[in-house]
Amino acid sequence: VWFTLKNINIILVETTHPGNIGAAARAMKTMGLESLRLVKPKIFPHADATVRAAGADDILSRAVLFDTLAEAVGDCKFVFGTSTRKRSLQCEVLGPVTAADEIRLHIENNVPVGIVFGRERTGLTNNELDLCQKMITIPTNPGFSSLNIASAVQILCYELRKNVPETDLGVADEIKESGAVEHAELNFLDPDKPRRLMRRLRQMFNRTGMDQNEYNIMRGILTAIQEKVNQK
Amino acid sequence: VWFTLKNINIILVETTHPGNIGAAARAMKTMGLESLRLVKPKIFPHADATVRAAGADDILSRAVLFDTLAEAVGDCKFVFGTSTRKRSLQCEVLGPVTAADEIRLHIENNVPVGIVFGRERTGLTNNELDLCQKMITIPTNPGFSSLNIASAVQILCYELRKNVPETDLGVADEIKESGAVEHAELNFLDPDKPRRLMRRLRQMFNRTGMDQNEYNIMRGILTAIQEKVNQK
């Protein structure tokens, strides 16, 4: 699954500060994304972009420029917009975790995806919003929701990478140690087809990144159910 | 729980670029954190810090300066270090999700916590690492792990905020819509004490930020268990 992250298109619309473009490229590359598209950047290329890319210059030099968002998303079968504000949007609004999971499913099915980030101050126009099937909102402090555009790119790329089980080795180790999967397998799954459910369980645990406390709660619930079964 | 995020101390050690300090302040404030401590910043205050803070100047002006990390963490009962590299560390290394959950528990118990971010190029010294009880590593692209320090602050602050159920309204809505909690309640929980387990389930769902697919998997498992119970 890993390499497919490269196929997700990050699209920046009329970015004002070239430093933000460079920082977005760096944010993408640290998480394994590679495809950057720029719709009419105010100043690009620029030294600020290169400095802030800090070694992710290859992402910048391969960035593709477009005149309109419509052209930039022309080959994307599914387009996600981003917004820090809860606008009166007609389309579905997702949180970063749900959005990352949907995007992961799209790329697993070879559906080209674009994630669109609007202008620093004014975001996306209504015409541009019409090109987005769904919106992604990163929850922020209601008193200060001024999330930097490269920070928004960083958070979404982080969530996208987190959803790739193979790379999240720390979580996989915890699952093993917690014994929660084995607990579920030994006691509750249909003995005729445990492997399929096991795989689904493992995928879910891998993707949610549950911690020790949450495993303990799950085990507590499983134990309670087991007691109920035994009472019968 | 919400206001307690303010009590988490973000500590930057010998940061070279003032712009990174400003960007870290902005990253903190967007997620509701307020306490910034600086150990011997190379240049501070500086116009670059103020510009990149983009309105989070109050965090900068209230930032407390220290000569050593030992002094900066003097009142912290629990200190988390951060590293992008998997060093040969003697202490426990956590992923961001697990770390955020542990930190949330600490602040709920009024335990003062510090999260330490090392120098841009060289990170933390061995003496500084000795002051950290646990380390946090953000999973990155093995081929390009150069995560910007303010981006690392952003990701951790994002995970910390995500763990506060009251604010993650989007996820709470999804839980309601999914019906997964009601499914669990109606069919599987001890009818004598459903409320306590319900609360724990809700907390877990809130904190993990499960998506629609994962709820569907959970519901599938619950249905399979129910069938087993009915067969008895």
PDB file of N, CA, C and O in Angstrom, chain A residues 26 29-30 52 96-98 101 105 140-142 144 146-148 151 154 158-159 161-162 174 189 200 204 207-211 213-214 217 225 228-229 232, chain B residues 26 29-30 52 96-98 101 105 140-142 144 146-148 151 154 158-159 161-162 174 189 200 204 207-211 213-214 217 225 228-229 232:
ATOM      1  N   ARG A  26       7.924  20.225   1.959  1.00  0.00           N
ATOM      2  CA  ARG A  26       8.648  19.507   3.006  1.00  0.00           C
ATOM      3  C   ARG A  26       7.695  18.641   3.827  1.00  0.00           C
ATOM      4  O   ARG A  26       7.990  17.480   4.132  1.00  0.00           O
ATOM      5  N   LYS A  29       6.812  15.551   1.794  1.00  0.00           N
ATOM      6  CA  LYS A  29       7.884  14.569   1.618  1.00  0.00           C
ATOM      7  C   LYS A  29       8.185  13.806   2.917  1.00  0.00           C
ATOM      8  O   LYS A  29       8.486  12.618   2.887  1.00  0.00           O
ATOM      9  N   THR A  30       8.096  14.495   4.061  1.00  0.00           N
ATOM     10  CA  THR A  30       8.358  13.785   5.329  1.00  0.00           C
ATOM     11  C   THR A  30       7.362  12.652   5.539  1.00  0.00           C
ATOM     12  O   THR A  30       7.647  11.703   6.264  1.00  0.00           O
ATOM     13  N   ARG A  52      12.508  26.937   2.603  1.00  0.00           N
ATOM     14  CA  ARG A  52      11.570  26.256   3.502  1.00  0.00           C
ATOM     15  C   ARG A  52      11.353  24.791   3.097  1.00  0.00           C
ATOM     16  O   ARG A  52      10.930  23.979   3.917  1.00  0.00           O
ATOM     17  N   PRO A  96     -10.158  14.932   9.855  1.00  0.00           N
ATOM     18  CA  PRO A  96      -8.951  14.413   9.208  1.00  0.00           C
ATOM     19  C   PRO A  96      -8.836  12.882   9.243  1.00  0.00           C
ATOM     20  O   PRO A  96      -8.377  12.277   8.269  1.00  0.00           O
ATOM     21  N   VAL A  97      -9.272  12.251  10.335  1.00  0.00           N
ATOM     22  CA  VAL A  97      -9.134  10.794  10.448  1.00  0.00           C
ATOM     23  C   VAL A  97     -10.022  10.106   9.426  1.00  0.00           C
ATOM     24  O   VAL A  97      -9.571   9.234   8.671  1.00  0.00           O
ATOM     25  N   THR A  98     -11.285  10.512   9.380  1.00  0.00           N
ATOM     26  CA  THR A  98     -12.229   9.920   8.438  1.00  0.00           C
ATOM     27  C   THR A  98     -11.800  10.205   7.002  1.00  0.00           C
ATOM     28  O   THR A  98     -11.847   9.322   6.138  1.00  0.00           O
ATOM     29  N   ASP A 101      -8.909   8.077   5.899  1.00  0.00           N
ATOM     30  CA  ASP A 101      -9.317   6.704   5.631  1.00  0.00           C
ATOM     31  C   ASP A 101     -10.026   6.589   4.281  1.00  0.00           C
ATOM     32  O   ASP A 101      -9.785   5.644   3.526  1.00  0.00           O
ATOM     33  N   LEU A 105      -8.709   4.488   0.925  1.00  0.00           N
ATOM     34  CA  LEU A 105      -9.522   3.530   0.165  1.00  0.00           C
ATOM     35  C   LEU A 105      -9.531   3.884  -1.323  1.00  0.00           C
ATOM     36  O   LEU A 105      -9.422   3.007  -2.179  1.00  0.00           O
ATOM     37  N   THR A 140      -9.977  23.059  15.270  1.00  0.00           N
ATOM     38  CA  THR A 140      -9.044  24.031  15.845  1.00  0.00           C
ATOM     39  C   THR A 140      -9.694  24.769  17.009  1.00  0.00           C
ATOM     40  O   THR A 140     -10.899  24.664  17.233  1.00  0.00           O
ATOM     41  N   ASN A 141      -8.869  25.493  17.724  1.00  0.00           N
ATOM     42  CA  ASN A 141      -9.287  26.378  18.810  1.00  0.00           C
ATOM     43  C   ASN A 141     -10.287  27.403  18.260  1.00  0.00           C
ATOM     44  O   ASN A 141      -9.934  28.197  17.385  1.00  0.00           O
ATOM     45  N   PRO A 142     -11.535  27.408  18.758  1.00  0.00           N
ATOM     46  CA  PRO A 142     -12.519  28.350  18.214  1.00  0.00           C
ATOM     47  C   PRO A 142     -12.061  29.805  18.358  1.00  0.00           C
ATOM     48  O   PRO A 142     -12.434  30.653  17.550  1.00  0.00           O
ATOM     49  N   PHE A 144      -8.945  30.847  18.012  1.00  0.00           N
ATOM     50  CA  PHE A 144      -7.774  31.130  17.169  1.00  0.00           C
ATOM     51  C   PHE A 144      -7.630  29.979  16.178  1.00  0.00           C
ATOM     52  O   PHE A 144      -6.890  29.024  16.408  1.00  0.00           O
ATOM     53  N   SER A 146      -6.524  30.109  13.114  1.00  0.00           N
ATOM     54  CA  SER A 146      -5.640  30.502  12.018  1.00  0.00           C
ATOM     55  C   SER A 146      -4.529  29.480  11.789  1.00  0.00           C
ATOM     56  O   SER A 146      -3.357  29.719  12.050  1.00  0.00           O
ATOM     57  N   LEU A 147      -4.916  28.331  11.254  1.00  0.00           N
ATOM     58  CA  LEU A 147      -3.958  27.259  10.965  1.00  0.00           C
ATOM     59  C   LEU A 147      -3.188  27.612   9.694  1.00  0.00           C
ATOM     60  O   LEU A 147      -3.785  27.917   8.665  1.00  0.00           O
ATOM     61  N   ASN A 148      -1.856  27.581   9.783  1.00  0.00           N
ATOM     62  CA  ASN A 148      -1.035  27.833   8.599  1.00  0.00           C
ATOM     63  C   ASN A 148      -1.323  26.777   7.525  1.00  0.00           C
ATOM     64  O   ASN A 148      -1.569  25.611   7.841  1.00  0.00           O
ATOM     65  N   SER A 151       0.887  23.857   7.663  1.00  0.00           N
ATOM     66  CA  SER A 151       0.561  23.059   8.842  1.00  0.00           C
ATOM     67  C   SER A 151      -0.639  22.169   8.564  1.00  0.00           C
ATOM     68  O   SER A 151      -0.695  21.019   9.013  1.00  0.00           O
ATOM     69  N   GLN A 154       0.588  19.445   6.552  1.00  0.00           N
ATOM     70  CA  GLN A 154       1.336  18.530   7.412  1.00  0.00           C
ATOM     71  C   GLN A 154       0.407  17.589   8.179  1.00  0.00           C
ATOM     72  O   GLN A 154       0.638  16.378   8.246  1.00  0.00           O
ATOM     73  N   TYR A 158       0.221  13.634   7.618  1.00  0.00           N
ATOM     74  CA  TYR A 158       0.507  12.800   8.795  1.00  0.00           C
ATOM     75  C   TYR A 158      -0.598  11.776   8.995  1.00  0.00           C
ATOM     76  O   TYR A 158      -0.325  10.582   9.201  1.00  0.00           O
ATOM     77  N   GLU A 159      -1.853  12.210   8.884  1.00  0.00           N
ATOM     78  CA  GLU A 159      -2.971  11.264   9.052  1.00  0.00           C
ATOM     79  C   GLU A 159      -2.976  10.239   7.918  1.00  0.00           C
ATOM     80  O   GLU A 159      -3.287   9.076   8.134  1.00  0.00           O
ATOM     81  N   ARG A 161      -0.363   9.107   6.253  1.00  0.00           N
ATOM     82  CA  ARG A 161       0.704   8.153   6.484  1.00  0.00           C
ATOM     83  C   ARG A 161       0.371   7.217   7.642  1.00  0.00           C
ATOM     84  O   ARG A 161       0.669   6.032   7.602  1.00  0.00           O
ATOM     85  N   LYS A 162      -0.272   7.781   8.677  1.00  0.00           N
ATOM     86  CA  LYS A 162      -0.625   6.988   9.858  1.00  0.00           C
ATOM     87  C   LYS A 162      -1.538   5.843   9.472  1.00  0.00           C
ATOM     88  O   LYS A 162      -1.534   4.813  10.114  1.00  0.00           O
ATOM     89  N   GLU A 174       2.546  -2.503  19.706  1.00  0.00           N
ATOM     90  CA  GLU A 174       1.660  -2.392  20.856  1.00  0.00           C
ATOM     91  C   GLU A 174       0.527  -3.406  20.785  1.00  0.00           C
ATOM     92  O   GLU A 174       0.131  -3.987  21.782  1.00  0.00           O
ATOM     93  N   LEU A 189     -14.451 -15.256  18.140  1.00  0.00           N
ATOM     94  CA  LEU A 189     -14.700 -15.296  16.704  1.00  0.00           C
ATOM     95  C   LEU A 189     -15.168 -16.671  16.271  1.00  0.00           C
ATOM     96  O   LEU A 189     -14.867 -17.677  16.885  1.00  0.00           O
ATOM     97  N   ARG A 200      -9.516  -8.450   9.482  1.00  0.00           N
ATOM     98  CA  ARG A 200     -10.273  -7.198   9.576  1.00  0.00           C
ATOM     99  C   ARG A 200     -10.016  -6.509  10.919  1.00  0.00           C
ATOM    100  O   ARG A 200      -9.838  -5.300  10.984  1.00  0.00           O
ATOM    101  N   MET A 204      -8.293  -2.894  11.470  1.00  0.00           N
ATOM    102  CA  MET A 204      -8.954  -1.823  12.209  1.00  0.00           C
ATOM    103  C   MET A 204      -8.047  -1.311  13.334  1.00  0.00           C
ATOM    104  O   MET A 204      -7.857  -0.108  13.492  1.00  0.00           O
ATOM    105  N   ARG A 207      -5.247   0.709  11.926  1.00  0.00           N
ATOM    106  CA  ARG A 207      -5.623   2.011  11.392  1.00  0.00           C
ATOM    107  C   ARG A 207      -6.034   2.998  12.471  1.00  0.00           C
ATOM    108  O   ARG A 207      -5.758   4.187  12.368  1.00  0.00           O
ATOM    109  N   THR A 208      -6.725   2.508  13.513  1.00  0.00           N
ATOM    110  CA  THR A 208      -7.179   3.455  14.536  1.00  0.00           C
ATOM    111  C   THR A 208      -6.054   3.868  15.462  1.00  0.00           C
ATOM    112  O   THR A 208      -6.133   4.906  16.092  1.00  0.00           O
ATOM    113  N   GLY A 209      -4.989   3.048  15.547  1.00  0.00           N
ATOM    114  CA  GLY A 209      -3.919   3.383  16.482  1.00  0.00           C
ATOM    115  C   GLY A 209      -4.402   3.459  17.912  1.00  0.00           C
ATOM    116  O   GLY A 209      -4.084   4.382  18.649  1.00  0.00           O
ATOM    117  N   MET A 210      -5.212   2.471  18.317  1.00  0.00           N
ATOM    118  CA  MET A 210      -5.700   2.437  19.705  1.00  0.00           C
ATOM    119  C   MET A 210      -4.540   2.336  20.684  1.00  0.00           C
ATOM    120  O   MET A 210      -3.523   1.713  20.397  1.00  0.00           O
ATOM    121  N   ASP A 211      -4.703   2.927  21.843  1.00  0.00           N
ATOM    122  CA  ASP A 211      -3.633   2.831  22.838  1.00  0.00           C
ATOM    123  C   ASP A 211      -3.966   1.775  23.889  1.00  0.00           C
ATOM    124  O   ASP A 211      -5.007   1.127  23.843  1.00  0.00           O
ATOM    125  N   ASN A 213      -4.882   1.900  26.982  1.00  0.00           N
ATOM    126  CA  ASN A 213      -6.114   2.072  27.751  1.00  0.00           C
ATOM    127  C   ASN A 213      -7.322   1.610  26.951  1.00  0.00           C
ATOM    128  O   ASN A 213      -8.233   0.983  27.476  1.00  0.00           O
ATOM    129  N   GLU A 214      -7.322   1.947  25.679  1.00  0.00           N
ATOM    130  CA  GLU A 214      -8.460   1.580  24.847  1.00  0.00           C
ATOM    131  C   GLU A 214      -8.517   0.070  24.636  1.00  0.00           C
ATOM    132  O   GLU A 214      -9.585  -0.515  24.584  1.00  0.00           O
ATOM    133  N   ILE A 217     -10.068  -1.323  27.719  1.00  0.00           N
ATOM    134  CA  ILE A 217     -11.525  -1.168  27.693  1.00  0.00           C
ATOM    135  C   ILE A 217     -12.137  -2.229  26.785  1.00  0.00           C
ATOM    136  O   ILE A 217     -13.097  -2.910  27.144  1.00  0.00           O
ATOM    137  N   ILE A 225     -18.840  -9.735  27.652  1.00  0.00           N
ATOM    138  CA  ILE A 225     -19.658 -10.485  26.682  1.00  0.00           C
ATOM    139  C   ILE A 225     -19.460 -11.987  26.891  1.00  0.00           C
ATOM    140  O   ILE A 225     -20.409 -12.764  26.894  1.00  0.00           O
ATOM    141  N   LYS A 228     -21.410 -13.282  29.647  1.00  0.00           N
ATOM    142  CA  LYS A 228     -22.812 -13.386  29.265  1.00  0.00           C
ATOM    143  C   LYS A 228     -23.055 -14.674  28.465  1.00  0.00           C
ATOM    144  O   LYS A 228     -24.038 -15.375  28.673  1.00  0.00           O
ATOM    145  N   VAL A 229     -22.139 -14.963  27.544  1.00  0.00           N
ATOM    146  CA  VAL A 229     -22.261 -16.182  26.737  1.00  0.00           C
ATOM    147  C   VAL A 229     -22.215 -17.408  27.651  1.00  0.00           C
ATOM    148  O   VAL A 229     -22.998 -18.343  27.509  1.00  0.00           O
ATOM    149  N   LYS A 232     -25.369 -18.465  29.627  1.00  0.00           N
ATOM    150  CA  LYS A 232     -26.487 -19.074  28.886  1.00  0.00           C
ATOM    151  C   LYS A 232     -26.506 -20.578  29.112  1.00  0.00           C
ATOM    152  O   LYS A 232     -25.473 -21.224  29.194  1.00  0.00           O
TER     153      LYS A 232
ATOM    154  N   ARG B  26       2.219  29.657  16.872  1.00  0.00           N
ATOM    155  CA  ARG B  26       0.972  29.612  16.101  1.00  0.00           C
ATOM    156  C   ARG B  26       0.368  28.216  16.118  1.00  0.00           C
ATOM    157  O   ARG B  26      -0.846  28.040  16.299  1.00  0.00           O
ATOM    158  N   LYS B  29      -1.255  27.635  19.498  1.00  0.00           N
ATOM    159  CA  LYS B  29      -2.485  28.383  19.761  1.00  0.00           C
ATOM    160  C   LYS B  29      -3.663  27.864  18.934  1.00  0.00           C
ATOM    161  O   LYS B  29      -4.800  27.833  19.422  1.00  0.00           O
ATOM    162  N   THR B  30      -3.406  27.424  17.707  1.00  0.00           N
ATOM    163  CA  THR B  30      -4.521  26.885  16.900  1.00  0.00           C
ATOM    164  C   THR B  30      -5.136  25.662  17.559  1.00  0.00           C
ATOM    165  O   THR B  30      -6.299  25.342  17.307  1.00  0.00           O
ATOM    166  N   ARG B  52       5.830  34.887  11.793  1.00  0.00           N
ATOM    167  CA  ARG B  52       5.354  33.510  11.650  1.00  0.00           C
ATOM    168  C   ARG B  52       4.328  33.157  12.731  1.00  0.00           C
ATOM    169  O   ARG B  52       3.550  32.218  12.564  1.00  0.00           O
ATOM    170  N   PRO B  96       2.724   9.271  18.456  1.00  0.00           N
ATOM    171  CA  PRO B  96       1.974  10.473  18.856  1.00  0.00           C
ATOM    172  C   PRO B  96       0.617  10.182  19.500  1.00  0.00           C
ATOM    173  O   PRO B  96       0.219  10.880  20.433  1.00  0.00           O
ATOM    174  N   VAL B  97      -0.084   9.156  19.013  1.00  0.00           N
ATOM    175  CA  VAL B  97      -1.422   8.862  19.544  1.00  0.00           C
ATOM    176  C   VAL B  97      -1.328   8.400  20.996  1.00  0.00           C
ATOM    177  O   VAL B  97      -2.017   8.920  21.880  1.00  0.00           O
ATOM    178  N   THR B  98      -0.442   7.446  21.245  1.00  0.00           N
ATOM    179  CA  THR B  98      -0.265   6.932  22.599  1.00  0.00           C
ATOM    180  C   THR B  98       0.261   8.023  23.522  1.00  0.00           C
ATOM    181  O   THR B  98      -0.196   8.169  24.665  1.00  0.00           O
ATOM    182  N   ASP B 101      -2.388  10.478  24.511  1.00  0.00           N
ATOM    183  CA  ASP B 101      -3.312   9.916  25.491  1.00  0.00           C
ATOM    184  C   ASP B 101      -2.692   9.908  26.883  1.00  0.00           C
ATOM    185  O   ASP B 101      -3.361  10.224  27.869  1.00  0.00           O
ATOM    186  N   LEU B 105      -3.966  12.081  30.223  1.00  0.00           N
ATOM    187  CA  LEU B 105      -4.203  11.503  31.552  1.00  0.00           C
ATOM    188  C   LEU B 105      -3.428  12.267  32.623  1.00  0.00           C
ATOM    189  O   LEU B 105      -3.951  12.533  33.704  1.00  0.00           O
ATOM    190  N   THR B 140       7.867   8.936  10.171  1.00  0.00           N
ATOM    191  CA  THR B 140       8.125   9.705   8.953  1.00  0.00           C
ATOM    192  C   THR B 140       8.654   8.806   7.848  1.00  0.00           C
ATOM    193  O   THR B 140       9.003   7.641   8.091  1.00  0.00           O
ATOM    194  N   ASN B 141       8.701   9.353   6.661  1.00  0.00           N
ATOM    195  CA  ASN B 141       9.290   8.705   5.487  1.00  0.00           C
ATOM    196  C   ASN B 141      10.756   8.363   5.789  1.00  0.00           C
ATOM    197  O   ASN B 141      11.559   9.270   6.044  1.00  0.00           O
ATOM    198  N   PRO B 142      11.124   7.074   5.762  1.00  0.00           N
ATOM    199  CA  PRO B 142      12.518   6.720   6.092  1.00  0.00           C
ATOM    200  C   PRO B 142      13.515   7.406   5.153  1.00  0.00           C
ATOM    201  O   PRO B 142      14.648   7.675   5.549  1.00  0.00           O
ATOM    202  N   PHE B 144      13.223  10.466   3.982  1.00  0.00           N
ATOM    203  CA  PHE B 144      13.239  11.920   4.185  1.00  0.00           C
ATOM    204  C   PHE B 144      12.502  12.218   5.490  1.00  0.00           C
ATOM    205  O   PHE B 144      11.315  12.513   5.501  1.00  0.00           O
ATOM    206  N   SER B 146      13.136  14.608   7.614  1.00  0.00           N
ATOM    207  CA  SER B 146      13.448  15.959   8.065  1.00  0.00           C
ATOM    208  C   SER B 146      12.186  16.769   8.378  1.00  0.00           C
ATOM    209  O   SER B 146      11.830  17.705   7.682  1.00  0.00           O
ATOM    210  N   LEU B 147      11.532  16.404   9.473  1.00  0.00           N
ATOM    211  CA  LEU B 147      10.315  17.095   9.893  1.00  0.00           C
ATOM    212  C   LEU B 147      10.691  18.422  10.545  1.00  0.00           C
ATOM    213  O   LEU B 147      11.525  18.462  11.448  1.00  0.00           O
ATOM    214  N   ASN B 148      10.092  19.508  10.076  1.00  0.00           N
ATOM    215  CA  ASN B 148      10.332  20.821  10.677  1.00  0.00           C
ATOM    216  C   ASN B 148       9.885  20.809  12.145  1.00  0.00           C
ATOM    217  O   ASN B 148       8.898  20.159  12.497  1.00  0.00           O
ATOM    218  N   SER B 151       6.439  21.915  12.676  1.00  0.00           N
ATOM    219  CA  SER B 151       5.513  20.893  12.174  1.00  0.00           C
ATOM    220  C   SER B 151       5.345  19.778  13.198  1.00  0.00           C
ATOM    221  O   SER B 151       4.248  19.243  13.371  1.00  0.00           O
ATOM    222  N   GLN B 154       3.139  21.081  15.737  1.00  0.00           N
ATOM    223  CA  GLN B 154       1.773  21.098  15.209  1.00  0.00           C
ATOM    224  C   GLN B 154       1.115  19.730  15.300  1.00  0.00           C
ATOM    225  O   GLN B 154      -0.027  19.601  15.734  1.00  0.00           O
ATOM    226  N   TYR B 158      -1.993  18.860  17.646  1.00  0.00           N
ATOM    227  CA  TYR B 158      -3.195  18.352  16.967  1.00  0.00           C
ATOM    228  C   TYR B 158      -3.678  17.056  17.621  1.00  0.00           C
ATOM    229  O   TYR B 158      -4.867  16.906  17.906  1.00  0.00           O
ATOM    230  N   GLU B 159      -2.748  16.148  17.901  1.00  0.00           N
ATOM    231  CA  GLU B 159      -3.141  14.889  18.551  1.00  0.00           C
ATOM    232  C   GLU B 159      -3.650  15.152  19.967  1.00  0.00           C
ATOM    233  O   GLU B 159      -4.574  14.497  20.423  1.00  0.00           O
ATOM    234  N   ARG B 161      -5.178  17.867  21.052  1.00  0.00           N
ATOM    235  CA  ARG B 161      -6.515  18.441  20.960  1.00  0.00           C
ATOM    236  C   ARG B 161      -7.532  17.390  20.529  1.00  0.00           C
ATOM    237  O   ARG B 161      -8.661  17.376  21.020  1.00  0.00           O
ATOM    238  N   LYS B 162      -7.110  16.493  19.628  1.00  0.00           N
ATOM    239  CA  LYS B 162      -8.009  15.461  19.134  1.00  0.00           C
ATOM    240  C   LYS B 162      -8.486  14.572  20.272  1.00  0.00           C
ATOM    241  O   LYS B 162      -9.569  14.026  20.220  1.00  0.00           O
ATOM    242  N   GLU B 174     -20.579  11.818  14.133  1.00  0.00           N
ATOM    243  CA  GLU B 174     -20.510  10.573  13.373  1.00  0.00           C
ATOM    244  C   GLU B 174     -20.929   9.383  14.213  1.00  0.00           C
ATOM    245  O   GLU B 174     -21.606   8.474  13.736  1.00  0.00           O
ATOM    246  N   LEU B 189     -24.639  -4.996  26.307  1.00  0.00           N
ATOM    247  CA  LEU B 189     -24.136  -4.574  27.606  1.00  0.00           C
ATOM    248  C   LEU B 189     -25.029  -5.090  28.722  1.00  0.00           C
ATOM    249  O   LEU B 189     -26.213  -5.308  28.537  1.00  0.00           O
ATOM    250  N   ARG B 200     -17.835   4.614  29.010  1.00  0.00           N
ATOM    251  CA  ARG B 200     -16.493   4.179  28.625  1.00  0.00           C
ATOM    252  C   ARG B 200     -16.429   3.952  27.113  1.00  0.00           C
ATOM    253  O   ARG B 200     -15.452   4.324  26.457  1.00  0.00           O
ATOM    254  N   MET B 204     -14.089   5.967  24.493  1.00  0.00           N
ATOM    255  CA  MET B 204     -13.152   5.293  23.607  1.00  0.00           C
ATOM    256  C   MET B 204     -13.398   5.705  22.152  1.00  0.00           C
ATOM    257  O   MET B 204     -12.469   6.047  21.433  1.00  0.00           O
ATOM    258  N   ARG B 207     -12.197   9.194  21.560  1.00  0.00           N
ATOM    259  CA  ARG B 207     -10.754   9.379  21.536  1.00  0.00           C
ATOM    260  C   ARG B 207     -10.101   8.737  20.324  1.00  0.00           C
ATOM    261  O   ARG B 207      -9.129   9.272  19.784  1.00  0.00           O
ATOM    262  N   THR B 208     -10.603   7.568  19.903  1.00  0.00           N
ATOM    263  CA  THR B 208      -9.942   6.917  18.771  1.00  0.00           C
ATOM    264  C   THR B 208     -10.317   7.577  17.460  1.00  0.00           C
ATOM    265  O   THR B 208      -9.581   7.451  16.491  1.00  0.00           O
ATOM    266  N   GLY B 209     -11.454   8.287  17.424  1.00  0.00           N
ATOM    267  CA  GLY B 209     -11.861   8.895  16.160  1.00  0.00           C
ATOM    268  C   GLY B 209     -12.083   7.866  15.072  1.00  0.00           C
ATOM    269  O   GLY B 209     -11.642   8.025  13.943  1.00  0.00           O
ATOM    270  N   MET B 210     -12.765   6.761  15.442  1.00  0.00           N
ATOM    271  CA  MET B 210     -13.057   5.728  14.444  1.00  0.00           C
ATOM    272  C   MET B 210     -13.896   6.305  13.306  1.00  0.00           C
ATOM    273  O   MET B 210     -14.727   7.185  13.522  1.00  0.00           O
ATOM    274  N   ASP B 211     -13.707   5.780  12.106  1.00  0.00           N
ATOM    275  CA  ASP B 211     -14.508   6.262  10.988  1.00  0.00           C
ATOM    276  C   ASP B 211     -15.640   5.294  10.671  1.00  0.00           C
ATOM    277  O   ASP B 211     -15.801   4.266  11.310  1.00  0.00           O
ATOM    278  N   ASN B 213     -16.172   3.189   8.285  1.00  0.00           N
ATOM    279  CA  ASN B 213     -15.805   1.819   7.943  1.00  0.00           C
ATOM    280  C   ASN B 213     -15.491   1.012   9.184  1.00  0.00           C
ATOM    281  O   ASN B 213     -15.866  -0.150   9.311  1.00  0.00           O
ATOM    282  N   GLU B 214     -14.788   1.652  10.108  1.00  0.00           N
ATOM    283  CA  GLU B 214     -14.415   0.930  11.318  1.00  0.00           C
ATOM    284  C   GLU B 214     -15.636   0.651  12.185  1.00  0.00           C
ATOM    285  O   GLU B 214     -15.716  -0.399  12.822  1.00  0.00           O
ATOM    286  N   ILE B 217     -17.238  -2.354  10.694  1.00  0.00           N
ATOM    287  CA  ILE B 217     -16.544  -3.578  11.104  1.00  0.00           C
ATOM    288  C   ILE B 217     -16.956  -3.956  12.524  1.00  0.00           C
ATOM    289  O   ILE B 217     -17.297  -5.094  12.812  1.00  0.00           O
ATOM    290  N   ILE B 225     -21.292 -11.786  17.203  1.00  0.00           N
ATOM    291  CA  ILE B 225     -21.331 -12.241  18.600  1.00  0.00           C
ATOM    292  C   ILE B 225     -22.783 -12.474  19.013  1.00  0.00           C
ATOM    293  O   ILE B 225     -23.106 -13.478  19.655  1.00  0.00           O
ATOM    294  N   LYS B 228     -24.068 -15.663  17.898  1.00  0.00           N
ATOM    295  CA  LYS B 228     -23.518 -16.741  18.711  1.00  0.00           C
ATOM    296  C   LYS B 228     -24.314 -16.868  20.021  1.00  0.00           C
ATOM    297  O   LYS B 228     -24.632 -17.975  20.457  1.00  0.00           O
ATOM    298  N   VAL B 229     -24.632 -15.717  20.613  1.00  0.00           N
ATOM    299  CA  VAL B 229     -25.381 -15.742  21.863  1.00  0.00           C
ATOM    300  C   VAL B 229     -26.762 -16.353  21.622  1.00  0.00           C
ATOM    301  O   VAL B 229     -27.244 -17.188  22.393  1.00  0.00           O
ATOM    302  N   LYS B 232     -27.127 -20.196  21.383  1.00  0.00           N
ATOM    303  CA  LYS B 232     -26.995 -20.985  22.632  1.00  0.00           C
ATOM    304  C   LYS B 232     -28.355 -21.474  23.112  1.00  0.00           C
ATOM    305  O   LYS B 232     -29.338 -20.737  23.027  1.00  0.00           O
TER     306      LYS B 232
END
